[in-house]
Amino acid sequence: MVHTGDGKGKTTAALGLALRAVGCGMKVMMIQFMKGTWKYGELEAAKRLAPDFTILQMGEGFTWETKDRRKDIALSKKTWEFCKETLQSGKYGLVILDEMNYVLGYGFLDTKEVVDFLKKKPEELHVVLTGRNAPKELVELADLVTEMKEVKHPFQKGIIAQRGIEF
Ligand code: ATP
Ligand code: MG
């Protein structure tokens, strides 16, 4: 599954799936590529669903500045190695790779390598990749692709991030 597009809801839709899957008795792992993407709300809620739902922040040290591109690439590769182990572990019914599309878009990871690995994933395992600008190879591979389209966002009215909605 791929959640992409420039409207709000890519990560929250993935969290909704996690809730549903946990209710069906599945173990769920969510891995974050970019530090700071996940907010207080979901981190606290996940603790209540432990050990069935785990969210892991791997992005510590990410700079997103081109001057430290080598460091960002190294960290992306390390995170991807962990993702591969998780995907193959057989422990989870659903694995969410949050903001993975950004990492591929920036060229920090090779899209072909990721797509080739996902082609060989265990058949019964569900995988969600979120983030704007999903690469076309990923869109082709996925069974389900949803594009969030911005119609209105409170930010345009000057409404700042609201507790429980944005964080
Ligand atoms: P969310 O986590 O709320 O589901 P998202 O995963 O779709 O959002 P990201 O691209 O990960 O969106 O962006 C993260 C942050 O940017 C969130 O706080 C989100 O509310 C905000 N955001 C998303 N879309 C928009 C938009 N169209 N205008 C302004 N802010 C936005
Ligand atoms: Mg997001």
Coordinates of C-alpha atoms and ligand atoms in Angstrom, one line a residue:
M1 CA 0.0 0.0 0.0
V2 CA 1.2 3.5 -0.8
H3 CA -0.2 6.7 0.8
T4 CA 1.1 9.7 -1.2
G5 CA 0.0 13.2 -2.4
D6 CA 0.3 16.7 -0.9
G7 CA -2.9 16.6 1.3
K8 CA -2.9 15.8 5.0
G9 CA -3.6 12.2 6.1
K10 CA -0.9 9.9 4.8
T11 CA 0.6 9.1 8.2
T12 CA -2.7 9.3 10.1
A13 CA -4.3 6.8 7.6
A14 CA -1.4 4.4 8.3
L15 CA -2.0 4.8 12.0
G16 CA -5.7 4.0 11.4
L17 CA -4.7 0.8 9.6
A18 CA -2.4 -0.1 12.6
L19 CA -5.4 0.3 14.9
R20 CA -7.5 -2.0 12.7
A21 CA -4.8 -4.6 12.3
V22 CA -4.1 -4.7 16.1
G23 CA -7.8 -5.3 16.6
C24 CA -7.5 -8.3 14.3
G25 CA -4.8 -9.8 16.4
M26 CA -1.8 -8.8 14.2
K27 CA 1.5 -7.4 15.4
V28 CA 2.3 -4.0 13.8
M29 CA 5.6 -2.3 13.4
M30 CA 6.0 1.3 12.3
I31 CA 9.4 2.6 11.4
Q32 CA 10.2 6.2 11.0
F33 CA 12.8 7.5 8.6
M34 CA 12.5 11.2 9.4
K35 CA 12.9 12.2 13.0
G36 CA 10.2 14.4 14.3
T37 CA 7.5 13.1 12.0
W38 CA 5.7 11.3 14.8
K39 CA 4.1 13.3 17.4
Y40 CA 3.4 12.9 21.1
G41 CA -0.2 11.6 20.5
E42 CA 0.7 8.5 18.5
L43 CA 3.8 7.7 20.6
E44 CA 1.7 7.7 23.8
A45 CA -1.2 5.8 22.2
A46 CA 1.3 3.1 20.9
K47 CA 2.5 2.6 24.4
R48 CA -1.0 1.6 25.4
L49 CA -1.1 -0.9 22.5
A50 CA 2.3 -2.5 23.4
P51 CA 3.5 -5.1 22.6
D52 CA 1.2 -5.4 19.6
F53 CA 2.0 -2.0 18.2
T54 CA 5.6 -0.7 18.1
I55 CA 6.7 2.6 16.6
L56 CA 10.5 3.1 16.2
Q57 CA 12.2 6.4 15.5
M58 CA 15.3 5.7 13.5
G59 CA 15.9 9.2 12.2
E60 CA 18.1 10.5 15.0
G61 CA 20.8 12.6 13.5
F62 CA 19.1 13.2 10.2
T63 CA 20.0 16.6 8.9
W64 CA 18.1 17.0 5.6
E65 CA 20.8 19.4 4.6
T66 CA 22.7 18.7 1.4
K67 CA 26.0 19.5 3.1
D68 CA 25.5 16.4 5.2
R69 CA 24.2 14.2 2.5
R70 CA 26.7 11.5 3.1
K71 CA 25.6 11.2 6.7
D72 CA 21.9 11.1 5.6
I73 CA 22.6 8.4 3.1
A74 CA 24.5 6.3 5.7
L75 CA 21.6 6.7 8.2
S76 CA 19.0 5.8 5.5
K77 CA 21.0 2.7 4.6
K78 CA 21.2 1.6 8.2
T79 CA 17.5 2.2 8.7
W80 CA 16.7 0.2 5.5
E81 CA 18.8 -2.7 6.8
F82 CA 16.7 -2.7 9.9
C83 CA 13.5 -2.5 7.7
K84 CA 14.7 -5.6 5.7
E85 CA 15.2 -7.6 8.9
T86 CA 11.7 -6.5 10.1
L87 CA 10.0 -7.4 6.8
Q88 CA 11.6 -10.8 6.8
S89 CA 11.2 -11.6 10.5
G90 CA 7.8 -13.2 10.2
K91 CA 6.8 -11.4 13.4
Y92 CA 4.5 -8.8 12.0
G93 CA 1.2 -8.8 10.1
L94 CA 1.6 -5.1 9.1
V95 CA 4.8 -3.0 8.7
I96 CA 4.6 0.7 8.0
L97 CA 7.6 2.5 6.6
D98 CA 6.7 6.1 7.4
E99 CA 8.1 8.9 5.1
M100 CA 9.9 6.2 3.0
N101 CA 8.8 8.0 -0.2
Y102 CA 10.7 11.1 0.8
V103 CA 13.9 9.1 1.4
L104 CA 13.5 7.5 -2.1
G105 CA 12.7 10.9 -3.6
Y106 CA 15.9 12.4 -2.2
G107 CA 17.9 9.6 -3.6
F108 CA 19.1 8.5 -0.2
L109 CA 18.2 4.9 -1.1
D110 CA 18.0 3.2 -4.4
T111 CA 14.3 2.8 -5.5
K112 CA 15.1 -0.3 -7.5
E113 CA 16.7 -2.1 -4.6
V114 CA 13.7 -1.3 -2.4
V115 CA 11.2 -2.4 -5.0
D116 CA 13.1 -5.6 -5.7
F117 CA 13.2 -6.4 -2.0
L118 CA 9.4 -5.7 -1.6
K119 CA 8.6 -8.0 -4.5
K120 CA 10.1 -10.9 -2.5
K121 CA 8.4 -10.0 0.8
P122 CA 6.4 -12.8 2.6
E123 CA 3.0 -13.0 0.7
E124 CA 0.8 -12.6 3.8
L125 CA 2.7 -9.5 5.1
H126 CA 1.0 -6.1 4.5
V127 CA 3.4 -3.2 4.0
V128 CA 2.5 0.5 3.9
L129 CA 4.9 3.2 2.6
T130 CA 3.9 6.9 3.2
G131 CA 5.2 10.2 2.0
R132 CA 4.8 12.7 -0.8
N133 CA 6.0 12.0 -4.4
A134 CA 6.0 8.2 -4.3
P135 CA 8.3 7.0 -7.1
K136 CA 6.4 5.5 -10.1
E137 CA 8.1 2.1 -9.7
L138 CA 6.6 1.8 -6.3
V139 CA 3.2 2.9 -7.5
E140 CA 3.4 0.2 -10.2
L141 CA 4.3 -2.5 -7.7
A142 CA 1.6 -1.6 -5.1
D143 CA -1.8 -3.2 -5.0
L144 CA -3.3 -0.1 -3.3
V145 CA -2.3 3.5 -3.9
T146 CA -4.1 6.5 -2.4
E147 CA -3.3 10.0 -3.2
M148 CA -4.3 12.6 -0.5
K149 CA -5.4 15.7 -2.3
E150 CA -5.5 19.0 -0.4
V151 CA -8.8 20.7 -0.8
K152 CA -8.5 22.9 2.3
H153 CA -6.0 23.0 5.2
P154 CA -6.5 25.0 8.4
F155 CA -3.0 26.3 8.0
Q156 CA -4.3 28.5 5.1
K157 CA -6.5 30.3 7.5
G158 CA -3.7 30.8 9.9
I159 CA -4.9 28.1 12.3
I160 CA -1.8 26.6 13.9
A161 CA -1.2 23.0 14.7
Q162 CA -3.9 21.7 17.0
R163 CA -3.3 19.1 19.8
G164 CA -4.8 15.7 19.0
I165 CA -5.0 16.6 15.3
E166 CA -1.5 17.5 14.3
F167 CA 0.5 16.1 17.3
Ligands
ATP1 P1 -0.5 13.6 8.9 O1 0.7 13.1 9.8 O2 -1.2 14.7 9.6 O3 -1.3 12.4 8.4 P2 0.9 13.6 6.4 O4 1.6 12.4 6.8 O5 -0.1 13.5 5.3 O6 0.1 14.3 7.6 P3 3.4 14.8 5.9 O7 3.8 15.1 4.5 O8 4.0 13.7 6.6 O9 1.8 14.7 5.9 O10 3.6 16.2 6.7 C1 3.7 16.3 8.1 C2 3.1 17.5 8.6 O11 2.7 18.5 7.7 C3 1.8 17.2 9.4 O12 1.9 18.0 10.6 C4 0.7 17.7 8.6 O13 -0.4 18.1 9.2 C5 1.3 18.8 7.8 N1 0.6 18.9 6.5 C6 0.3 17.9 5.7 N2 -0.3 18.3 4.6 C7 -0.4 19.7 4.7 C8 -0.9 20.7 3.9 N3 -1.5 20.5 2.7 N4 -0.7 22.0 4.3 C9 -0.1 22.3 5.5 N5 0.4 21.4 6.3 C10 0.3 20.1 5.9
MG2 MG 3.5 11.9 7.2

